[in-house]
Amino acid sequence: MGHHIDALVDAASEDGVALDGLRVTHEDDGYRLETPEATRDGLSAADLADTLGDYDDYATNWYFWTNVVGESSPQRRAFLRWVEGADEHAVPERYDALRDGIRREWGQLLVTVTVDDHGERSYDLRHVDDGDHDTSALDEYHEPLAARQLATYDENGRYRPLKTGANLAGGWVFPELDGRDLVETVGTFYPASVPNWYREREGTLDVEHWEDTIGRQTGMYSVVETWNRGDGHEHVDWVAEACCDDSQCVKRREWQYNDETDLDVDGGDGAFPCREPCSLVIAASRKWTRLEGEETRTYEFELTPSEKEQVEDIIEAVADGRVDDIREADVYEGANRYRTRFLRAKLFDDDGNLCGVPTDDE
Amino acid sequence: MQALVIVAHGSHLNPDSSTPTYDHADTIREVGAFDEVRTGFWKEEPSIREVLRTVEADEVYVVPLFISEGYFTEQVIPRELRLDGWDVADWDSDGLSASHVTLTASDVPEKTVHYCGPVGTHEAMTDVIVRRAETVTRDPNVGDGFGLAVVGHGTERNENSAKAIEYHADRIRQMDRFDEVQALYMDEDPEVDDVTDYFESEDVVVVPLFVADGFHTQEDIPEDMGLTDDYRTGYDVPTVVDGHRIWYAGAVGTEGLMADVVLERAADAGADIGDALTVVRERTRKTPQEAN
């Protein structure tokens, strides 16, 4: 007899047991066991233990959520239950799926949870793009804090200043984490993502909109407030389009211009929320505040139609991070290096002025 | 349950900025003095704004990995942590003596938050500067025949910054261990550029009182002292400048013993850390005397 059944009988004799369709109570005429499939009454403790043997998935499920995961961290419990869809799927069908592995995506992370014969869950964590790769083809890690280094550099070895940037590198796997270590590892890749997601589910997420977040800045960032003028929020639409789009950040932007005014840009489809403009948005906005303080001027440049389009191609390629994808000899791409060098050779003067037109009046 | 939260500046540009914070957190995590050890950053994640919600424990000790009292420890961190009723006067500090206050934080109202003074002004920091000198010279008894320079920003942005430098320079002077001890600054006299003018000793250890290596400690100071014309080409330790051997230590905050100061701050605020201080002091020693 498994220790999970002993534990369950003990718990039933005290306060009773109720979880995920399993219900065991202690009545005057003995124990009563209910599942969606069957009900048994008047059982002795030994009968109950025997009968539970026929409902072992219910029993191990109860044991896992009660004694292994427990209630000490409501957000960890909620996240682990979400991973296997525990609130949506009944135990029999969920266990069938768990034996094959249930997959969930969290930003660029892919969690696969499986169950063994004792109801123990094991979590495999890897990059979404590595979902179909053999574990043996990936670098194996077991300590949650190993994620810190994996999260620090992109696939080109460049520093990632934003942990939720959509440029997490792959090639690694945490093949068999327990629930606690899974949540630690996820929290190392995406800090505070689970607490914020949990608060959102509970209806207590403290979203702080642009106006309030900018309003609380002091020191070198207090200048950003001067960028706001009246009710217009087009400038913040541009900020969100530049920084917060799903192509740039895996968080789902929930902050708006203020309590009453939503931005015109979509917040994205991320699994977990972004509750206020981050430090990167604020630092970039400080630069934009200064740049946007300039008045426009009229410059006159002479470009061929193809040159105008090429300038647009270059801006598109840089903005979409495609520069490194453009092949060296692909001169059909406007942002190709040779094409761009030709444009510079033809149009720049010795001081780097486009078409020889100075930036400031001389 | 008690948790330690180390808060630091971090950087959008330099991955090394957060390295000391993580290293010291790891050291403390390994001695098991706290149920949880977390980190939070002004420029990285989790943000100081969200770090408290990553903590499970109900007693939280927050230690700022900053060098001096000032804008960050007095305004930014308390605001971002959402400390209820924070008033800098509660620290009752002369610019060096902030120890801790115990408050709640509206972000996690069920927890007790012990907000500590910065590591840089703790008296234990003096030992870290000396340990840094031992590490860079690979001599556990360094002192005789050596001068020691403690280098700081200066008062341009924060007058308490110079106070911390003077404080530790004085304390090291009183140890009577080094032949000469001098406080030097980046943006005021006595300037680090003229380091060799301030010492008679042939050997001079130069320890910048900075938390992390970055632009100032890796580029400015080495070039200003004449260790190199171009920081990218590197420099030797020691490098001979004007007849003096300059043993440039880099940011003191990268020294392993900094973990000890973090622990001291939390212990001063009431954290129960057992024998962690003794363990950390020995584990973080890199000089031959204790090599293992």
Short mmCIF file of N, CA and C in Angstrom, two decimals, chain A residues 69-186:
data_model
loop_
_atom_site.label_atom_id
_atom_site.label_comp_id
_atom_site.label_asym_id
_atom_site.label_seq_id
_atom_site.Cartn_x
_atom_site.Cartn_y
_atom_site.Cartn_z
N VAL A 69 3.24 19.77 -3.00
CA VAL A 69 3.18 21.21 -3.32
C VAL A 69 2.70 21.99 -2.11
N GLY A 70 1.63 21.59 -1.51
CA GLY A 70 1.13 22.25 -0.32
C GLY A 70 0.59 23.64 -0.60
N GLU A 71 0.38 24.37 0.49
CA GLU A 71 -0.27 25.68 0.38
C GLU A 71 0.66 26.81 0.77
N SER A 72 1.95 26.49 1.05
CA SER A 72 2.81 27.52 1.63
C SER A 72 3.00 28.71 0.68
N SER A 73 2.97 28.44 -0.61
CA SER A 73 3.07 29.54 -1.58
C SER A 73 1.90 29.45 -2.55
N PRO A 74 0.86 30.25 -2.33
CA PRO A 74 -0.31 30.18 -3.21
C PRO A 74 0.04 30.43 -4.67
N GLN A 75 1.04 31.31 -4.92
CA GLN A 75 1.35 31.60 -6.32
C GLN A 75 2.07 30.44 -6.99
N ARG A 76 2.92 29.75 -6.23
CA ARG A 76 3.59 28.58 -6.81
C ARG A 76 2.57 27.49 -7.12
N ARG A 77 1.69 27.26 -6.16
CA ARG A 77 0.65 26.25 -6.35
C ARG A 77 -0.21 26.58 -7.57
N ALA A 78 -0.62 27.84 -7.66
CA ALA A 78 -1.48 28.23 -8.78
C ALA A 78 -0.77 28.05 -10.12
N PHE A 79 0.51 28.40 -10.15
CA PHE A 79 1.26 28.27 -11.40
C PHE A 79 1.39 26.80 -11.81
N LEU A 80 1.74 25.95 -10.84
CA LEU A 80 1.92 24.53 -11.15
C LEU A 80 0.59 23.90 -11.59
N ARG A 81 -0.51 24.34 -10.98
CA ARG A 81 -1.81 23.81 -11.40
C ARG A 81 -2.16 24.30 -12.80
N TRP A 82 -1.80 25.55 -13.10
CA TRP A 82 -2.05 26.08 -14.45
C TRP A 82 -1.26 25.29 -15.49
N VAL A 83 -0.01 24.94 -15.14
CA VAL A 83 0.85 24.23 -16.10
C VAL A 83 0.17 22.96 -16.59
N GLU A 84 -0.49 22.23 -15.69
CA GLU A 84 -1.12 20.97 -16.14
C GLU A 84 -2.62 21.10 -16.34
N GLY A 85 -3.12 22.32 -16.27
CA GLY A 85 -4.56 22.52 -16.50
C GLY A 85 -5.42 21.86 -15.46
N ALA A 86 -4.97 21.90 -14.20
CA ALA A 86 -5.65 21.15 -13.13
C ALA A 86 -7.05 21.65 -12.85
N ASP A 87 -7.30 22.93 -13.14
CA ASP A 87 -8.64 23.46 -12.84
C ASP A 87 -9.61 23.22 -13.99
N GLU A 88 -9.08 22.79 -15.14
CA GLU A 88 -9.97 22.60 -16.30
C GLU A 88 -10.24 21.14 -16.63
N HIS A 89 -9.31 20.26 -16.26
CA HIS A 89 -9.43 18.88 -16.72
C HIS A 89 -9.53 17.91 -15.56
N ALA A 90 -10.49 17.00 -15.64
CA ALA A 90 -10.70 16.01 -14.58
C ALA A 90 -9.50 15.07 -14.50
N VAL A 91 -9.36 14.46 -13.33
CA VAL A 91 -8.15 13.65 -13.06
C VAL A 91 -7.90 12.57 -14.12
N PRO A 92 -8.90 11.74 -14.50
CA PRO A 92 -8.57 10.66 -15.45
C PRO A 92 -8.00 11.16 -16.77
N GLU A 93 -8.65 12.15 -17.38
CA GLU A 93 -8.15 12.64 -18.68
C GLU A 93 -6.84 13.41 -18.48
N ARG A 94 -6.71 14.10 -17.34
CA ARG A 94 -5.48 14.86 -17.08
C ARG A 94 -4.30 13.90 -16.90
N TYR A 95 -4.54 12.81 -16.18
CA TYR A 95 -3.45 11.84 -15.97
C TYR A 95 -3.05 11.17 -17.30
N ASP A 96 -4.05 10.89 -18.15
CA ASP A 96 -3.70 10.34 -19.47
C ASP A 96 -2.79 11.30 -20.22
N ALA A 97 -3.17 12.60 -20.17
CA ALA A 97 -2.35 13.60 -20.87
C ALA A 97 -0.99 13.75 -20.22
N LEU A 98 -0.96 13.69 -18.88
CA LEU A 98 0.31 13.85 -18.16
C LEU A 98 1.29 12.73 -18.48
N ARG A 99 0.76 11.55 -18.72
CA ARG A 99 1.67 10.42 -19.02
C ARG A 99 2.39 10.67 -20.34
N ASP A 100 1.70 11.37 -21.27
CA ASP A 100 2.36 11.73 -22.53
C ASP A 100 3.16 13.03 -22.39
N GLY A 101 2.78 13.85 -21.41
CA GLY A 101 3.42 15.16 -21.24
C GLY A 101 2.49 16.28 -21.65
N ILE A 102 2.25 17.21 -20.74
CA ILE A 102 1.42 18.39 -21.04
C ILE A 102 2.36 19.58 -21.21
N ARG A 103 2.15 20.32 -22.31
CA ARG A 103 3.04 21.43 -22.63
C ARG A 103 2.36 22.76 -22.40
N ARG A 104 3.12 23.71 -21.85
CA ARG A 104 2.64 25.09 -21.70
C ARG A 104 3.75 26.04 -22.08
N GLU A 105 3.38 27.13 -22.73
CA GLU A 105 4.37 28.16 -23.06
C GLU A 105 4.26 29.33 -22.09
N TRP A 106 5.41 29.87 -21.73
CA TRP A 106 5.48 31.01 -20.80
C TRP A 106 6.54 31.94 -21.37
N GLY A 107 6.11 32.97 -22.11
CA GLY A 107 7.09 33.75 -22.85
C GLY A 107 7.77 32.84 -23.86
N GLN A 108 9.08 32.83 -23.87
CA GLN A 108 9.80 31.94 -24.80
C GLN A 108 10.20 30.63 -24.12
N LEU A 109 9.59 30.38 -22.95
CA LEU A 109 9.87 29.12 -22.25
C LEU A 109 8.79 28.10 -22.57
N LEU A 110 9.20 26.85 -22.64
CA LEU A 110 8.27 25.74 -22.83
C LEU A 110 8.41 24.80 -21.64
N VAL A 111 7.30 24.61 -20.92
CA VAL A 111 7.29 23.68 -19.79
C VAL A 111 6.57 22.41 -20.24
N THR A 112 7.17 21.26 -19.99
CA THR A 112 6.47 19.99 -20.23
C THR A 112 6.42 19.23 -18.92
N VAL A 113 5.21 18.95 -18.45
CA VAL A 113 5.07 18.23 -17.18
C VAL A 113 4.63 16.80 -17.46
N THR A 114 5.27 15.87 -16.77
CA THR A 114 4.88 14.46 -16.87
C THR A 114 4.67 13.92 -15.46
N VAL A 115 4.00 12.76 -15.38
CA VAL A 115 3.73 12.17 -14.08
C VAL A 115 4.26 10.74 -14.07
N ASP A 116 4.77 10.30 -12.90
CA ASP A 116 5.19 8.90 -12.82
C ASP A 116 4.11 8.09 -12.10
N ASP A 117 4.38 6.80 -11.82
CA ASP A 117 3.36 5.92 -11.24
C ASP A 117 2.97 6.32 -9.83
N HIS A 118 3.79 7.14 -9.19
CA HIS A 118 3.48 7.57 -7.82
C HIS A 118 2.83 8.95 -7.78
N GLY A 119 2.55 9.50 -8.95
CA GLY A 119 1.93 10.82 -8.98
C GLY A 119 2.93 11.96 -8.90
N GLU A 120 4.22 11.63 -8.82
CA GLU A 120 5.24 12.68 -8.79
C GLU A 120 5.28 13.36 -10.15
N ARG A 121 5.25 14.69 -10.14
CA ARG A 121 5.40 15.41 -11.41
C ARG A 121 6.87 15.70 -11.65
N SER A 122 7.24 15.71 -12.91
CA SER A 122 8.59 16.12 -13.31
C SER A 122 8.42 17.16 -14.41
N TYR A 123 9.18 18.23 -14.31
CA TYR A 123 9.03 19.35 -15.25
C TYR A 123 10.28 19.50 -16.10
N ASP A 124 10.07 19.54 -17.40
CA ASP A 124 11.14 19.79 -18.36
C ASP A 124 10.96 21.23 -18.84
N LEU A 125 12.05 22.01 -18.75
CA LEU A 125 11.97 23.41 -19.16
C LEU A 125 13.02 23.68 -20.22
N ARG A 126 12.58 24.27 -21.33
CA ARG A 126 13.50 24.58 -22.43
C ARG A 126 12.95 25.74 -23.23
N HIS A 127 13.72 26.19 -24.23
CA HIS A 127 13.28 27.27 -25.11
C HIS A 127 12.17 26.73 -26.03
N VAL A 128 11.17 27.55 -26.32
CA VAL A 128 10.07 27.08 -27.18
C VAL A 128 10.58 26.56 -28.52
N ASP A 129 11.64 27.17 -29.03
CA ASP A 129 12.14 26.74 -30.34
C ASP A 129 12.82 25.37 -30.27
N ASP A 130 13.10 24.90 -29.05
CA ASP A 130 13.76 23.60 -28.89
C ASP A 130 12.77 22.49 -28.53
N GLY A 131 11.48 22.79 -28.69
CA GLY A 131 10.45 21.85 -28.25
C GLY A 131 10.59 20.46 -28.83
N ASP A 132 11.01 20.37 -30.07
CA ASP A 132 11.08 19.06 -30.71
C ASP A 132 12.49 18.49 -30.75
N HIS A 133 13.41 19.15 -30.09
CA HIS A 133 14.79 18.65 -30.08
C HIS A 133 14.96 17.56 -29.03
N ASP A 134 15.81 16.58 -29.33
CA ASP A 134 16.18 15.59 -28.33
C ASP A 134 16.89 16.29 -27.18
N THR A 135 16.58 15.85 -25.97
CA THR A 135 17.25 16.43 -24.81
C THR A 135 18.77 16.29 -24.95
N SER A 136 19.20 15.18 -25.55
CA SER A 136 20.65 14.93 -25.65
C SER A 136 21.34 15.95 -26.54
N ALA A 137 20.54 16.64 -27.39
CA ALA A 137 21.15 17.63 -28.28
C ALA A 137 21.29 18.98 -27.59
N LEU A 138 20.79 19.08 -26.36
CA LEU A 138 20.79 20.37 -25.65
C LEU A 138 21.72 20.30 -24.44
N ASP A 139 22.19 21.45 -23.98
CA ASP A 139 23.03 21.50 -22.77
C ASP A 139 22.12 21.35 -21.55
N GLU A 140 22.46 20.39 -20.71
CA GLU A 140 21.59 20.10 -19.55
C GLU A 140 21.99 20.91 -18.33
N TYR A 141 20.98 21.41 -17.65
CA TYR A 141 21.19 22.13 -16.38
C TYR A 141 20.19 21.59 -15.36
N HIS A 142 20.57 21.72 -14.09
CA HIS A 142 19.70 21.22 -13.02
C HIS A 142 19.44 22.23 -11.93
N GLU A 143 20.31 23.25 -11.82
CA GLU A 143 20.16 24.25 -10.76
C GLU A 143 19.40 25.46 -11.30
N PRO A 144 18.35 25.90 -10.60
CA PRO A 144 17.58 27.06 -11.08
C PRO A 144 18.45 28.28 -11.40
N LEU A 145 19.47 28.53 -10.58
CA LEU A 145 20.26 29.74 -10.79
C LEU A 145 21.13 29.68 -12.05
N ALA A 146 21.25 28.48 -12.64
CA ALA A 146 21.98 28.39 -13.92
C ALA A 146 21.27 29.23 -14.99
N ALA A 147 19.99 29.47 -14.77
CA ALA A 147 19.22 30.27 -15.74
C ALA A 147 19.72 31.71 -15.82
N ARG A 148 20.37 32.16 -14.77
CA ARG A 148 20.82 33.55 -14.74
C ARG A 148 21.77 33.82 -15.90
N GLN A 149 22.74 32.94 -16.08
CA GLN A 149 23.71 33.12 -17.16
C GLN A 149 23.04 32.95 -18.52
N LEU A 150 22.13 31.97 -18.63
CA LEU A 150 21.45 31.72 -19.90
C LEU A 150 20.61 32.92 -20.31
N ALA A 151 20.13 33.67 -19.31
CA ALA A 151 19.25 34.81 -19.59
C ALA A 151 20.05 36.08 -19.87
N THR A 152 21.36 36.06 -19.63
CA THR A 152 22.14 37.30 -19.70
C THR A 152 22.57 37.67 -21.12
N TYR A 153 22.76 36.67 -21.98
CA TYR A 153 23.28 36.96 -23.33
C TYR A 153 22.35 36.38 -24.40
N ASP A 154 22.25 37.10 -25.53
CA ASP A 154 21.44 36.58 -26.63
C ASP A 154 22.28 35.59 -27.45
N GLU A 155 21.73 35.10 -28.54
CA GLU A 155 22.46 34.04 -29.25
C GLU A 155 23.72 34.55 -29.95
N ASN A 156 23.84 35.87 -30.05
CA ASN A 156 25.08 36.44 -30.59
C ASN A 156 26.06 36.84 -29.50
N GLY A 157 25.73 36.49 -28.24
CA GLY A 157 26.62 36.80 -27.14
C GLY A 157 26.49 38.23 -26.65
N ARG A 158 25.47 38.94 -27.12
CA ARG A 158 25.28 40.32 -26.65
C ARG A 158 24.43 40.34 -25.39
N TYR A 159 24.71 41.34 -24.56
CA TYR A 159 24.00 41.50 -23.28
C TYR A 159 22.52 41.77 -23.52
N ARG A 160 21.69 41.07 -22.78
CA ARG A 160 20.24 41.32 -22.84
C ARG A 160 19.85 42.19 -21.64
N PRO A 161 19.58 43.46 -21.86
CA PRO A 161 19.25 44.33 -20.73
C PRO A 161 17.84 44.07 -20.18
N LEU A 162 17.01 43.41 -20.97
CA LEU A 162 15.63 43.18 -20.57
C LEU A 162 15.40 41.67 -20.53
N LYS A 163 15.13 41.16 -19.33
CA LYS A 163 14.99 39.71 -19.18
C LYS A 163 13.83 39.17 -20.02
N THR A 164 12.78 39.99 -20.21
CA THR A 164 11.64 39.54 -20.98
C THR A 164 11.73 39.93 -22.45
N GLY A 165 12.90 40.42 -22.87
CA GLY A 165 13.12 40.70 -24.29
C GLY A 165 12.87 39.42 -25.09
N ALA A 166 12.37 39.58 -26.32
CA ALA A 166 11.99 38.41 -27.13
C ALA A 166 13.22 37.83 -27.83
N ASN A 167 14.34 37.81 -27.14
CA ASN A 167 15.59 37.34 -27.76
C ASN A 167 16.32 36.36 -26.86
N LEU A 168 15.54 35.56 -26.12
CA LEU A 168 16.16 34.54 -25.28
C LEU A 168 16.82 33.50 -26.18
N ALA A 169 18.06 33.17 -25.88
CA ALA A 169 18.76 32.16 -26.67
C ALA A 169 18.34 30.76 -26.23
N GLY A 170 18.38 29.81 -27.14
CA GLY A 170 18.03 28.42 -26.82
C GLY A 170 19.25 27.53 -26.71
N GLY A 171 19.01 26.23 -26.83
CA GLY A 171 20.13 25.29 -26.81
C GLY A 171 20.37 24.63 -25.46
N TRP A 172 19.48 24.84 -24.51
CA TRP A 172 19.66 24.34 -23.15
C TRP A 172 18.38 23.65 -22.70
N VAL A 173 18.49 22.86 -21.66
CA VAL A 173 17.29 22.22 -21.10
C VAL A 173 17.50 21.95 -19.61
N PHE A 174 16.45 22.15 -18.83
CA PHE A 174 16.40 21.69 -17.44
C PHE A 174 15.47 20.49 -17.49
N PRO A 175 16.02 19.28 -17.60
CA PRO A 175 15.18 18.14 -17.98
C PRO A 175 14.28 17.58 -16.90
N GLU A 176 14.65 17.73 -15.64
CA GLU A 176 13.77 17.13 -14.63
C GLU A 176 13.77 17.94 -13.34
N LEU A 177 13.04 19.03 -13.40
CA LEU A 177 12.89 19.88 -12.22
C LEU A 177 11.69 19.43 -11.40
N ASP A 178 11.78 19.63 -10.09
CA ASP A 178 10.55 19.46 -9.31
C ASP A 178 9.79 20.80 -9.35
N GLY A 179 8.62 20.82 -8.74
CA GLY A 179 7.77 21.99 -8.87
C GLY A 179 8.41 23.26 -8.31
N ARG A 180 9.03 23.11 -7.15
CA ARG A 180 9.64 24.28 -6.52
C ARG A 180 10.76 24.85 -7.41
N ASP A 181 11.62 23.95 -7.91
CA ASP A 181 12.72 24.41 -8.75
C ASP A 181 12.24 24.93 -10.10
N LEU A 182 11.14 24.37 -10.61
CA LEU A 182 10.59 24.90 -11.86
C LEU A 182 10.24 26.37 -11.66
N VAL A 183 9.52 26.67 -10.59
CA VAL A 183 9.07 28.05 -10.37
C VAL A 183 10.28 28.97 -10.12
N GLU A 184 11.28 28.46 -9.42
CA GLU A 184 12.51 29.25 -9.23
C GLU A 184 13.20 29.54 -10.56
N THR A 185 13.25 28.53 -11.41
CA THR A 185 13.94 28.69 -12.69
C THR A 185 13.17 29.67 -13.59
N VAL A 186 11.86 29.49 -13.64
CA VAL A 186 11.03 30.40 -14.42
C VAL A 186 11.20 31.84 -13.90
#
